[in-house]
Coordinates of C-alpha atoms and ligand atoms in Angstrom, one line a residue:
X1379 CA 6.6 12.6 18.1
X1380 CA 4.3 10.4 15.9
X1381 CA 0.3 11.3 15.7
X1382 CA -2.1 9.2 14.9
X1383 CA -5.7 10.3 14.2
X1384 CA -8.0 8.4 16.2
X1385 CA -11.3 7.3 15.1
X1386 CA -13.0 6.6 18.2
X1387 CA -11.5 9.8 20.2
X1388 CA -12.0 11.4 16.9
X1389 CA -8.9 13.4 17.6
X1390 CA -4.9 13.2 16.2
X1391 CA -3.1 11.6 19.5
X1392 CA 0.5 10.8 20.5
X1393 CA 1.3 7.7 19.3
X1394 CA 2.7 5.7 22.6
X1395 CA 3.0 2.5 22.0
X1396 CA 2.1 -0.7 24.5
X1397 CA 5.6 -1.5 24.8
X1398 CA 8.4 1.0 23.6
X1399 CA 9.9 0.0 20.2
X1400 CA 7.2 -1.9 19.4
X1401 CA 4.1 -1.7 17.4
X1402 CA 1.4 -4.1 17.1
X1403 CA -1.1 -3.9 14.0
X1404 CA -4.1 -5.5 12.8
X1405 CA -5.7 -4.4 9.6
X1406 CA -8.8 -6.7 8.7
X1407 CA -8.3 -8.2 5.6
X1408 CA -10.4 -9.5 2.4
X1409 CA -12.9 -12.0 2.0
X1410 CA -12.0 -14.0 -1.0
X1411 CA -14.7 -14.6 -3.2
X1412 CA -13.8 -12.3 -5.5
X1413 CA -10.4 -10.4 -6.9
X1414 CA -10.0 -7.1 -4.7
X1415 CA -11.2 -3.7 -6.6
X1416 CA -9.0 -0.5 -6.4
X1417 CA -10.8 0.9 -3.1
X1418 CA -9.8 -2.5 -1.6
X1419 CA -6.4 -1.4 -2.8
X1420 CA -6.0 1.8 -1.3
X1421 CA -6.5 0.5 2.1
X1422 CA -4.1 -2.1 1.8
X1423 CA -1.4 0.3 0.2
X1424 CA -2.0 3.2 2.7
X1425 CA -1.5 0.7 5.4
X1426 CA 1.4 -0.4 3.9
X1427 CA 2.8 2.6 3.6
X1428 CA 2.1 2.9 7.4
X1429 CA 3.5 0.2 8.3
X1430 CA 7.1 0.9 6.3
X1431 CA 7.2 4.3 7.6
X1432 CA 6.6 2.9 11.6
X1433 CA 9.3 0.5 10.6
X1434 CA 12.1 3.2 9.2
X1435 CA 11.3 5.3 12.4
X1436 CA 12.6 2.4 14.2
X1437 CA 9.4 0.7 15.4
X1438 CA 9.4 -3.3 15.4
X1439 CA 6.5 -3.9 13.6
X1440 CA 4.4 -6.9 13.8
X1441 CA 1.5 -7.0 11.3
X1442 CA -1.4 -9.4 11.1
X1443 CA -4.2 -9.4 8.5
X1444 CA -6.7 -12.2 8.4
X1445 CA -7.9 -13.9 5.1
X1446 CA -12.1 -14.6 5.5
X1447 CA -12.1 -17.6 3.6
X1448 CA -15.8 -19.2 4.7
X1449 CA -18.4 -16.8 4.2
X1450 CA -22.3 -16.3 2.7
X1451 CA -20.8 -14.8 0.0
X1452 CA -18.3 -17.4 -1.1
X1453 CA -21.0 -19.9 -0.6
X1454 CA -23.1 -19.0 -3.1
X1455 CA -20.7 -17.6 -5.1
X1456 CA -19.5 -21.7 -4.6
X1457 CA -23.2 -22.7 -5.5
X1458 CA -22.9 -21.0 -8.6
X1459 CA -20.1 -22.1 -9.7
X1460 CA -21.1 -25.6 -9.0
X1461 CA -17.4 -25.7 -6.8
X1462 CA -16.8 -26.1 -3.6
X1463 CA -16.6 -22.8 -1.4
X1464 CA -13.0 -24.5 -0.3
X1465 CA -12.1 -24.4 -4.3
X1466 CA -13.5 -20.8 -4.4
X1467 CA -11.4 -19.3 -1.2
X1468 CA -8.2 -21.0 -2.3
X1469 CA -8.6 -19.4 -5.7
X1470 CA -9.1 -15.9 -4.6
X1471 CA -6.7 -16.4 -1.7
X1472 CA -3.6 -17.0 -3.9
X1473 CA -5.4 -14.2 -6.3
X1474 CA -5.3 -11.6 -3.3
X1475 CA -1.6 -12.7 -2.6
X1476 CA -0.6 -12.0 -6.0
X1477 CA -2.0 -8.7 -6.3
X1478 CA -0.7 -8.1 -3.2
X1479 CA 2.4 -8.7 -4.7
X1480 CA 2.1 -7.0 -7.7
X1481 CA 1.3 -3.6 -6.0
X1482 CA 4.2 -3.6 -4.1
X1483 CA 2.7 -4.3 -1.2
X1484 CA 4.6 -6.4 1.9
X1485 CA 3.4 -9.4 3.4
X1486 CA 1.8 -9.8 6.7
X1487 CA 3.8 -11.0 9.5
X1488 CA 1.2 -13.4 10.4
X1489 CA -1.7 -14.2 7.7
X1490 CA -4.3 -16.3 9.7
X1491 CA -7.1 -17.9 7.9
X1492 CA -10.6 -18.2 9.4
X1493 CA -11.2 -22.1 8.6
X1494 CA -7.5 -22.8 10.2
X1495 CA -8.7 -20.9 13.6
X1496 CA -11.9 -22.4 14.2
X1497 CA -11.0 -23.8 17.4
X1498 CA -9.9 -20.2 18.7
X1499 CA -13.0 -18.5 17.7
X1500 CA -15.2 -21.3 19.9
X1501 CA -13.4 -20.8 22.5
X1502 CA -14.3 -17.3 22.3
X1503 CA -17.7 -17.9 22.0
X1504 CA -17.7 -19.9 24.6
X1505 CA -16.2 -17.2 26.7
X1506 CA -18.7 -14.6 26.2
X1507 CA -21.6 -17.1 26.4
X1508 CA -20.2 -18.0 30.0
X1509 CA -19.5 -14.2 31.2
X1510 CA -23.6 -13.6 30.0
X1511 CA -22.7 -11.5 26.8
X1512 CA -23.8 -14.1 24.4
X1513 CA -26.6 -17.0 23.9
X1514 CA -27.6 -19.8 21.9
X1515 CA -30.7 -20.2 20.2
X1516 CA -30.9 -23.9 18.4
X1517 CA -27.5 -23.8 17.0
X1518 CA -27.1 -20.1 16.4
X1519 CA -25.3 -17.7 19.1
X1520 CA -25.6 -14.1 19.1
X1521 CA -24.0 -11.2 21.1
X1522 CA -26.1 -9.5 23.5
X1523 CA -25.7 -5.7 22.4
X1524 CA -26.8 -4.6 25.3
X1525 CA -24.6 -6.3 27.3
X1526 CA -21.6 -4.3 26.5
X1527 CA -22.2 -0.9 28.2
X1528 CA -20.0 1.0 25.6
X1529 CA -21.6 -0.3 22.3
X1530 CA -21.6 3.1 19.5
X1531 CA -18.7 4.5 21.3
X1532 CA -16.3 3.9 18.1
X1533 CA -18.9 4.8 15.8
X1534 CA -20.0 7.4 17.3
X1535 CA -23.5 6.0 18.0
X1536 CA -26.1 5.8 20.3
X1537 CA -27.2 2.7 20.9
X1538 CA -30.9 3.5 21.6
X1539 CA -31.0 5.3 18.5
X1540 CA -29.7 3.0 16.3
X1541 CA -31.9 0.9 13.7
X1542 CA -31.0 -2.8 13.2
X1543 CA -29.3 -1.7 10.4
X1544 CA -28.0 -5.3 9.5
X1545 CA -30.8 -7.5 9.1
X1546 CA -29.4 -11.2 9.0
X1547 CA -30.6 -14.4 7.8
X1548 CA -29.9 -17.4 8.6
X1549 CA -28.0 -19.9 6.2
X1550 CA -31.6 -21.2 5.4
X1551 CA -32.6 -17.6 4.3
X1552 CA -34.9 -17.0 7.4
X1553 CA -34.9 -13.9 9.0
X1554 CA -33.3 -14.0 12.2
X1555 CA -34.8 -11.1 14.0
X1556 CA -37.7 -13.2 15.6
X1557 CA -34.8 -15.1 17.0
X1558 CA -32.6 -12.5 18.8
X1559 CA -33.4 -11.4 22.1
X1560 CA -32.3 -7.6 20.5
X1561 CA -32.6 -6.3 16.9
X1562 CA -29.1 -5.4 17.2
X1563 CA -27.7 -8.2 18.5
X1564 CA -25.5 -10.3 15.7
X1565 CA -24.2 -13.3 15.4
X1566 CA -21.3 -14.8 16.7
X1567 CA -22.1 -18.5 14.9
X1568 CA -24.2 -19.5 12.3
X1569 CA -25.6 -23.0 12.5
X1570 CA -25.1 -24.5 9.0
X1571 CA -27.8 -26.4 6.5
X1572 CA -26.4 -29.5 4.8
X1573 CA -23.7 -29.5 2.6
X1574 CA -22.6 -26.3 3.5
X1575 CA -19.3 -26.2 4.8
X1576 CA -19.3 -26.7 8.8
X1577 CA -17.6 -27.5 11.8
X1578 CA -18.7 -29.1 14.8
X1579 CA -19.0 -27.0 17.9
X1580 CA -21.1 -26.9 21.7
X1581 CA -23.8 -25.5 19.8
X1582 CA -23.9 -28.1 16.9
X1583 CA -22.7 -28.2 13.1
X1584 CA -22.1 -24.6 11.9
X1585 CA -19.8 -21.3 11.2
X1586 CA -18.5 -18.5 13.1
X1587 CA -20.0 -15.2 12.0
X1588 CA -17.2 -12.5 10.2
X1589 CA -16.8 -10.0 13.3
X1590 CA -15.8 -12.5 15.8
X1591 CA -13.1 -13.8 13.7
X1592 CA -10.6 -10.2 13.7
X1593 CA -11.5 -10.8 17.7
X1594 CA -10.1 -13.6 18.1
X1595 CA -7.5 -13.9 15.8
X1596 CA -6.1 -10.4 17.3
X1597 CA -6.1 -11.5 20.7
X1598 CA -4.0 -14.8 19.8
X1599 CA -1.4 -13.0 17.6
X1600 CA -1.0 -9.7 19.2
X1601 CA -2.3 -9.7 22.8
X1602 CA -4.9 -7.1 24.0
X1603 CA -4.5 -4.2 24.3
X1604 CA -2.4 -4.1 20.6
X1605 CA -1.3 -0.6 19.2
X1606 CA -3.3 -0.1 16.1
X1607 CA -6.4 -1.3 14.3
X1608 CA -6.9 -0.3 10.7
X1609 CA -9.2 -1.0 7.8
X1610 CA -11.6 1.2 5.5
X1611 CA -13.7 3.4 6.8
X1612 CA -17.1 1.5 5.6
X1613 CA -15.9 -1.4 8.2
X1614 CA -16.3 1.4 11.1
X1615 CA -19.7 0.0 11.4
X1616 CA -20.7 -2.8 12.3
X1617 CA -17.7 -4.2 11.8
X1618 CA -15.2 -3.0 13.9
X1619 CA -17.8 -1.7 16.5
X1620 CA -18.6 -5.5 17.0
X1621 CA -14.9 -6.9 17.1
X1622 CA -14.6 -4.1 19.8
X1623 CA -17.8 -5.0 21.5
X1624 CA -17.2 -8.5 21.3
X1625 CA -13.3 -8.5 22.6
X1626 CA -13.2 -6.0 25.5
X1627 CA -16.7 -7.8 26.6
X1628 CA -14.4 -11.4 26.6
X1629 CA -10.9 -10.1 27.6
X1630 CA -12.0 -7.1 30.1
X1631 CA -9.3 -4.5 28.9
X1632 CA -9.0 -2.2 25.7
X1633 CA -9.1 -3.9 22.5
X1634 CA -7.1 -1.2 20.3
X1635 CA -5.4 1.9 21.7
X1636 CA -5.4 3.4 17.8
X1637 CA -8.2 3.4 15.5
X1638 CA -7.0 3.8 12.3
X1639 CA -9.7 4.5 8.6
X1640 CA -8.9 5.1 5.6
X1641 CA -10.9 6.8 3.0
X1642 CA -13.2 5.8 0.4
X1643 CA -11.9 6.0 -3.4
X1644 CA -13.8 7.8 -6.4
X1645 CA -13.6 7.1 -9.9
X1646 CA -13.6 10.5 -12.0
X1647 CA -15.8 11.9 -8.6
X1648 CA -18.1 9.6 -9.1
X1649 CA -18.8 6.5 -6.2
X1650 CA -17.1 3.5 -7.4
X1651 CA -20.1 0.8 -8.2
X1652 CA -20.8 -2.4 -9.9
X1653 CA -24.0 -0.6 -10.8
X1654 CA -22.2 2.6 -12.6
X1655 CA -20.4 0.4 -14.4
X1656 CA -17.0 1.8 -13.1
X1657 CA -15.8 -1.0 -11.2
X1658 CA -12.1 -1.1 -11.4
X1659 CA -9.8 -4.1 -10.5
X1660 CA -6.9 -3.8 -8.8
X1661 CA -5.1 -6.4 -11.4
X1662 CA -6.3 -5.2 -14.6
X1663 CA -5.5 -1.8 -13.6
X1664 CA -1.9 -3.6 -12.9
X1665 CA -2.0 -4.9 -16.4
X1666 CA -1.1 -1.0 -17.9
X1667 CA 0.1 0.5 -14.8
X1668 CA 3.3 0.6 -13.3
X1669 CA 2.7 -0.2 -9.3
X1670 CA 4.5 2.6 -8.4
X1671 CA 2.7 5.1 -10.5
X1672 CA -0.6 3.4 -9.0
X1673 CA 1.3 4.0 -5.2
X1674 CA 2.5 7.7 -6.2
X1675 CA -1.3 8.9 -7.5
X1676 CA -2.6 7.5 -4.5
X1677 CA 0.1 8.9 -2.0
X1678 CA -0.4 12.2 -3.1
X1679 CA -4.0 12.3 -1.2
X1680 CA -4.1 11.8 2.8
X1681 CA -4.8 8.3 3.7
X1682 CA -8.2 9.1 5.2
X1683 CA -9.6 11.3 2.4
X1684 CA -11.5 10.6 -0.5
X1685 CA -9.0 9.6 -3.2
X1686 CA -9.9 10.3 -7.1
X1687 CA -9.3 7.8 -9.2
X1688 CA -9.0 9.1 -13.0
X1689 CA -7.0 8.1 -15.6
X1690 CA -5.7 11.9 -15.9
X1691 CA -4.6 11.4 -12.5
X1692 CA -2.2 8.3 -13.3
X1693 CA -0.8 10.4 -16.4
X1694 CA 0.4 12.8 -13.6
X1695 CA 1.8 10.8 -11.3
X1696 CA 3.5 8.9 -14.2
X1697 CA 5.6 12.5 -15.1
X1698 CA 5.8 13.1 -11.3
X1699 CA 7.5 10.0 -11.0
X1700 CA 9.6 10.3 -13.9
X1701 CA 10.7 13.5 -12.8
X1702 CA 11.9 11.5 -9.8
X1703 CA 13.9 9.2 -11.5
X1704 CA 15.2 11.5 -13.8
X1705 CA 16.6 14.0 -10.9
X1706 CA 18.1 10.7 -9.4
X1707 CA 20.1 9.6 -12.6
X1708 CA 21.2 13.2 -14.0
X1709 CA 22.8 13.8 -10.4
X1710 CA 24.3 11.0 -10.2
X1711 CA 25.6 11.6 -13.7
X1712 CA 26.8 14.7 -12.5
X1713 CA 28.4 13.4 -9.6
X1714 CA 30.6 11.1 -11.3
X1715 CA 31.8 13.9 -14.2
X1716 CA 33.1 17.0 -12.2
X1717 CA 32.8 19.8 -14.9
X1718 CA 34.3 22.7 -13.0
X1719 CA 37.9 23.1 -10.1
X1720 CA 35.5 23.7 -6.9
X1721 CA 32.1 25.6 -5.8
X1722 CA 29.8 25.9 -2.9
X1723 CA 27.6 23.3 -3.9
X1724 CA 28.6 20.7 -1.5
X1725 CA 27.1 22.6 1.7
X1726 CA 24.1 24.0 0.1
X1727 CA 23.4 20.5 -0.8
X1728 CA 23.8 19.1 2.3
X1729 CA 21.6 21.5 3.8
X1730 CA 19.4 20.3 1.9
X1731 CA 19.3 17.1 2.0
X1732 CA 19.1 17.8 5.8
X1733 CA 16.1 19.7 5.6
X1734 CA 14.7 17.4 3.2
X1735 CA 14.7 14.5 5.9
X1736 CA 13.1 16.7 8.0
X1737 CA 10.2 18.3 7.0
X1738 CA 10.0 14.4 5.1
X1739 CA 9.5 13.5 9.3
X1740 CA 7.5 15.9 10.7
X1741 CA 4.7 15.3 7.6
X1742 CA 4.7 11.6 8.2
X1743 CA 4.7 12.1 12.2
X1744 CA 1.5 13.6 11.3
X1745 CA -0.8 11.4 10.8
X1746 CA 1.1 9.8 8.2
X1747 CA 0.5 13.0 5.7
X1748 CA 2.0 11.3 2.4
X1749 CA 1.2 14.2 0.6
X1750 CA 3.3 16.5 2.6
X1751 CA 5.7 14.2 2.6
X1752 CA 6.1 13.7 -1.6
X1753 CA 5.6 17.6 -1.1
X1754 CA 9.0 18.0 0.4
X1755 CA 11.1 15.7 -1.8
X1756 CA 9.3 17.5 -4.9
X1757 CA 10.5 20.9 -3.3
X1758 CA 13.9 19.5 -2.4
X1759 CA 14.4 18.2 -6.6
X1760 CA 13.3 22.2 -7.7
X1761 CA 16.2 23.1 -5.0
X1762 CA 18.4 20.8 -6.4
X1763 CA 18.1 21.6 -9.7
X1764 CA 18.1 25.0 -9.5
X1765 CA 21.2 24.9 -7.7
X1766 CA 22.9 22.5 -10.4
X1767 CA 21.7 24.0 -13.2
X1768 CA 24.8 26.4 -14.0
X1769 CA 27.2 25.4 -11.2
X1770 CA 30.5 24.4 -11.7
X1771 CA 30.4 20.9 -10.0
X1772 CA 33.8 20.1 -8.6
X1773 CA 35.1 16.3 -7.6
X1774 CA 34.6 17.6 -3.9
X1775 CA 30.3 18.3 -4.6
X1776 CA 30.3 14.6 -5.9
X1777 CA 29.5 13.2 -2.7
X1778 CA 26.9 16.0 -2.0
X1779 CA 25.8 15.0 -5.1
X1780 CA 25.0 11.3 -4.6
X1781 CA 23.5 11.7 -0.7
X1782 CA 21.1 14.2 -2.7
X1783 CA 20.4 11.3 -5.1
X1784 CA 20.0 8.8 -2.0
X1785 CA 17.9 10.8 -0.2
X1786 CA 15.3 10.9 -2.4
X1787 CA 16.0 7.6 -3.0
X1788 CA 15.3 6.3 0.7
X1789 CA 12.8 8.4 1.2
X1790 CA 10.8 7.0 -1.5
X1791 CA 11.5 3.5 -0.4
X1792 CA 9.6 4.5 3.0
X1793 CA 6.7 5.0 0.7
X1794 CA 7.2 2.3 -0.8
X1795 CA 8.2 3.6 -4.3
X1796 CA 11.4 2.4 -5.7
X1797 CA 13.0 4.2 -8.4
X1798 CA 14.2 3.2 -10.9
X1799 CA 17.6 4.9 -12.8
X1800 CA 16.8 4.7 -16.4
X1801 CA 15.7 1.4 -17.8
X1802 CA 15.4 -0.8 -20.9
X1803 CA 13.4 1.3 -23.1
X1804 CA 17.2 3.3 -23.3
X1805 CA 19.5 0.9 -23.5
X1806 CA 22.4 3.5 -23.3
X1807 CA 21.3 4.0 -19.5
X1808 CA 22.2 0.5 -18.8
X1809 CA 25.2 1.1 -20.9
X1810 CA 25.9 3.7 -18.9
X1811 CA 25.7 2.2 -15.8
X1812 CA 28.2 -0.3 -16.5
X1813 CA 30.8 1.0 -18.3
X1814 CA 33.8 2.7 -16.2
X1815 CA 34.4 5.5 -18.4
X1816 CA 32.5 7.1 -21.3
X1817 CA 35.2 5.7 -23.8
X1818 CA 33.9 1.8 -22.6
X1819 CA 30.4 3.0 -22.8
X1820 CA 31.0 4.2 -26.3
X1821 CA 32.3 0.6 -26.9
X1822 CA 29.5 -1.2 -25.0
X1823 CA 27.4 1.2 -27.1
X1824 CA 28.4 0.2 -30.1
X1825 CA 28.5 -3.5 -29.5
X1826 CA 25.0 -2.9 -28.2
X1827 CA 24.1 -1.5 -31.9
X1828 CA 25.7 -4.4 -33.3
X1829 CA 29.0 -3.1 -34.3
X1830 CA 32.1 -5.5 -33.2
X1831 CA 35.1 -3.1 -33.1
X1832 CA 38.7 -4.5 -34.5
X1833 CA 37.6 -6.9 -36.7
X1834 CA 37.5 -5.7 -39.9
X1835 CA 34.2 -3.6 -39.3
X1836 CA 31.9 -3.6 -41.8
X1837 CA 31.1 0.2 -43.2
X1838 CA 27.5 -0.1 -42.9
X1839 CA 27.6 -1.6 -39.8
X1840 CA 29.5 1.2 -38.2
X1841 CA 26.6 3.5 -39.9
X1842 CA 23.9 1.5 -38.0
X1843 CA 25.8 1.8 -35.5
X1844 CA 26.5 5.4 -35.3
X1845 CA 22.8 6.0 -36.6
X1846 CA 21.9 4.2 -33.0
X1847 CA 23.5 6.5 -31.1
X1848 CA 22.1 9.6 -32.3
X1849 CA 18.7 7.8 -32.0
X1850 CA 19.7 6.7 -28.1
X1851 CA 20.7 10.9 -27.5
X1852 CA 17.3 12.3 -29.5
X1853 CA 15.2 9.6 -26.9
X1854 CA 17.4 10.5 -24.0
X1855 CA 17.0 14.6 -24.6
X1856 CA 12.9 14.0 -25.3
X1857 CA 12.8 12.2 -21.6
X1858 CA 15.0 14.9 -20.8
X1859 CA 17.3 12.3 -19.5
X1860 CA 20.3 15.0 -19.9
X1861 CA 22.7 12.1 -18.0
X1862 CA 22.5 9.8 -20.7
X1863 CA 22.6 12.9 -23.4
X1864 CA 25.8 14.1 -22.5
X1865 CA 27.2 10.9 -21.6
X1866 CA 27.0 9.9 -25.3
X1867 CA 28.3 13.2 -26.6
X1868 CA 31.3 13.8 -23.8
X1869 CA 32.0 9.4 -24.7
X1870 CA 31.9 10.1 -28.8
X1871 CA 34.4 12.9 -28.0
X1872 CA 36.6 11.1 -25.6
X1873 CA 37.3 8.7 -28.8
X1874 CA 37.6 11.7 -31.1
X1875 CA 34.1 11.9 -32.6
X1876 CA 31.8 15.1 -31.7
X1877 CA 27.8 15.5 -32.5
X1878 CA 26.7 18.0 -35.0
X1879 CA 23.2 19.3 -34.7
X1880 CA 22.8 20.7 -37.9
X1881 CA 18.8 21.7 -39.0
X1882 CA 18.4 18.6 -41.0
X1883 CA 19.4 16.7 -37.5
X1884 CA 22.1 15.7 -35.6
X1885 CA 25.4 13.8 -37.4
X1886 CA 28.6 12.7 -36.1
X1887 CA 31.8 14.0 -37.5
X1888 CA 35.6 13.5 -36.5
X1889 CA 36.4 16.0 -34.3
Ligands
LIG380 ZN1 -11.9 -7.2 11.0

């Protein structure tokens, strides 16, 4: 049983979705008049993360995210610029996508753009307008707070209480509050000043305001009520409190049966602000970072509490991970090189990987607890390990062996991590990986280091050669890849060569 915490119930629920199987998910998405900072990027990835897990459970996922691409702030970001705020939306839009991409996070199903769904948010405008929860005022309309009897309910509000907290202006830069019939009313469409970007509607040239945008576009892709609707918690309010406003006044039924926040990101403790000078991109953080070390530091916190963002941090999720991938190539090294006639191992690894799977499950079920969930295949590894350490691995524990490799495997794909088994910076690893036996590797080694065996072999070549190898096992043993280690010693002695560690270093000598 999956359980979600709910922001407006402000409790952890049973997830039941709409209609069995399948989940439908809305997470609001950015407005692109800038490239997204790492807080932007931690909602995205938790949601992610979300959504990939729903998906392994067996859920048919559909997942729409809308791109704001007419806005006040890409206006005048397009003013001064001297562009056009088109220009400055497509830039940022195929910006977004590639970051997107670069953090290993999946496309949307659907990716609606607010200047390709104008149509749909009039109509919606239109609807409240006729159903008395909006008005027009010469070219502007707003929502009529008031109207909607459970207004603050998400937030956790009271609507007499609240200050109009969000002071608008108009796109002239007037103040709009002698206009609305309420302080907190807000608008659902901006009338537009010259050579501003526009479209023609009932109520004249103008814009549709941001909220009404997530309504409308939620309702045409996913239906109402849809499963779950995420974001960052700072779009609680007013955001999401207005999209909910706005679409249960239009559509008379539940907007979102989950309410789903992340939390806010820190940078060394400290608020993240343009102002503190701490402001990290998501893409120059990508410039240094793997993705999945970026993914694994910020999996290790839940997804709705304050995540630290330090560069300490990334260094330990960069030996967590590599820990990881290290477990997963020494086992499977192991598995293919029986060292002993038979043992126990095989069950007390598949027990293992059993309960690895699930106490994996019942953290995600709640609430999506990443953190329990790395915490199990971190515990699982120690087991592992432990277990390997001085058994005698028989050909029957090889399959054992590789489901414990695959397991963590998977299980990190669900998080969207994939791991890599040892890479370029070793080229024995990729050596390893193709060679059938450890007498080819030795040969593909060898040719690797630039030695061409049976043709008259130059002497000094064979020294570079050898002098390779030992270099490829000293780098191996400091990443303590013990796979790759061995795999050069056991293939040197299959071709009657062994390694001498003597105390001025290691040499090879015929055996
Ligand atoms: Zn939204």
């Amino acid at each position: 049983m999956i359980k979600i915490y709910d922001t407006k119930t402000r409790s952890k629920r049973e997830f039941v979705p709409v209609e069995p199987g399948k989940v439908g998910m809305y997470v609001c998405g950015p407005t692109v008049y800038n490239y997204i900072h790492i807080g932007n990027a931690r909602t995205f990835i938790s949601f992610d993360t979300i959504r990939r897990y729903l998906t392994w459970r067996g859920f048919e996922v559909t997942f729409v995210q809308n791109v704001t691409d007419v806005d006040d702030k890409i206006i005048t970001k397009a003013a001064e610029e001297d562009r056009t705020a088109a220009e400055v939306a497509k830039e940022y839009t195929d910006a977004f996508i590639a970051d997107m991409h670069a953090a290993g996070v999946q496309d949307p199903d659907i990716r609606p753009k607010a200047t390709e769904e104008i149509d749909t948010m009039i109509n919606l405008v239109q609807k409240l307008i006729d159903k008395g929860h909006a008005y027009a005022v010469d070219g502007d309309v707003y929502f009529a707070v008031r109207s909607y009897s459970d207004y603050g309910a998400l937030s956790n509000r009271n609507v007499d209480e609240m200050e109009s907290g969000h002071r608008e202006l108009r796109a002239d830069g007037q103040g709009l509050e002698d206009r609305k019939r309420d302080p907190l009313d807000f608008a659902l469409w901006k009338a537009a000043k010259p050579g501003e970007p526009s479209w023609e509607s009932p109520w004249g040239q103008g814009r549709p305001g941001w909220h009404i945008e997530c309504s409308a576009m939620s309702e045409k892709y996913l239906k109402l009520p849809f499963d779950i609707h995420g974001g960052g918690a700072d779009l609680c309010f007013p955001h999401h409190e207005n999209e909910r406003a706005q679409s249960e006044a239009a559509f008379d039924t539940t907007f979102a049966n989950y309410w789903m926040h992340g939390g806010m990101l820190q940078i060394n403790s400290e608020k993240m602000s343009k102002s503190l000078g701490n402001f990290l991109l998501l893409r120059d953080i990508l410039e240094t970072t793997d993705p999945a070390v970026l993914r694994m530091l910020m999996l290790q916190t839940h997804y709705r509490s304050p995540l630290d963002f330090s560069d300490a941090r990334l260094k330990e999720s960069a030996a967590a991970l590599e820990r990881l991938e290290n477990f997963v190539t020494n086992t499977l090294w192991l598995a293919k090189k029986p060292t002993g006639d038979g043992s126990d191992l095989a069950s007390k690894v598949e027990t293992l990987v059993d309960q690895l799977k699930e106490s994996f499950t019942e953290s995600m079920d709640d609430d999506f607890n990443t953190a329990g969930a790395l915490g199990a295949i971190f515990n699982f590894v120690g087991e592992v390990n432990t277990l390997t350490a001085d058994a005698q691995v028989s050909a029957a524990d090889a399959k054992a062996l590789t489901d414990a490799a695959q397991a963590v495997v998977e299980l990190m794909d669900v998080l969207g991590i994939s791991i890599e088994v040892k890479d370029a910076t070793d080229a024995t690893a990729t050596v390893l990986d193709d060679a059938e036996s450890a007498a080819e590797m030795m040969v593909l080694a060898m040719e690797f280091a630039g030695f061409s065996p049976g043709d008259g072999a130059d002497p000094s070549t064979v020294k570079a050669a050898m002098a390779a190898l030992l270099d490829a096992r000293a780098n191996a043993r400091a990443a303590k890849n013990y796979a790759v280690a061995d795999a050069i010693r056991d293939g040197l002695n299959e071709i009657g060569f062994r390694i001498e560690d003597t105390p001025q270093g290691a040499r090879i000598v015929k055996a």
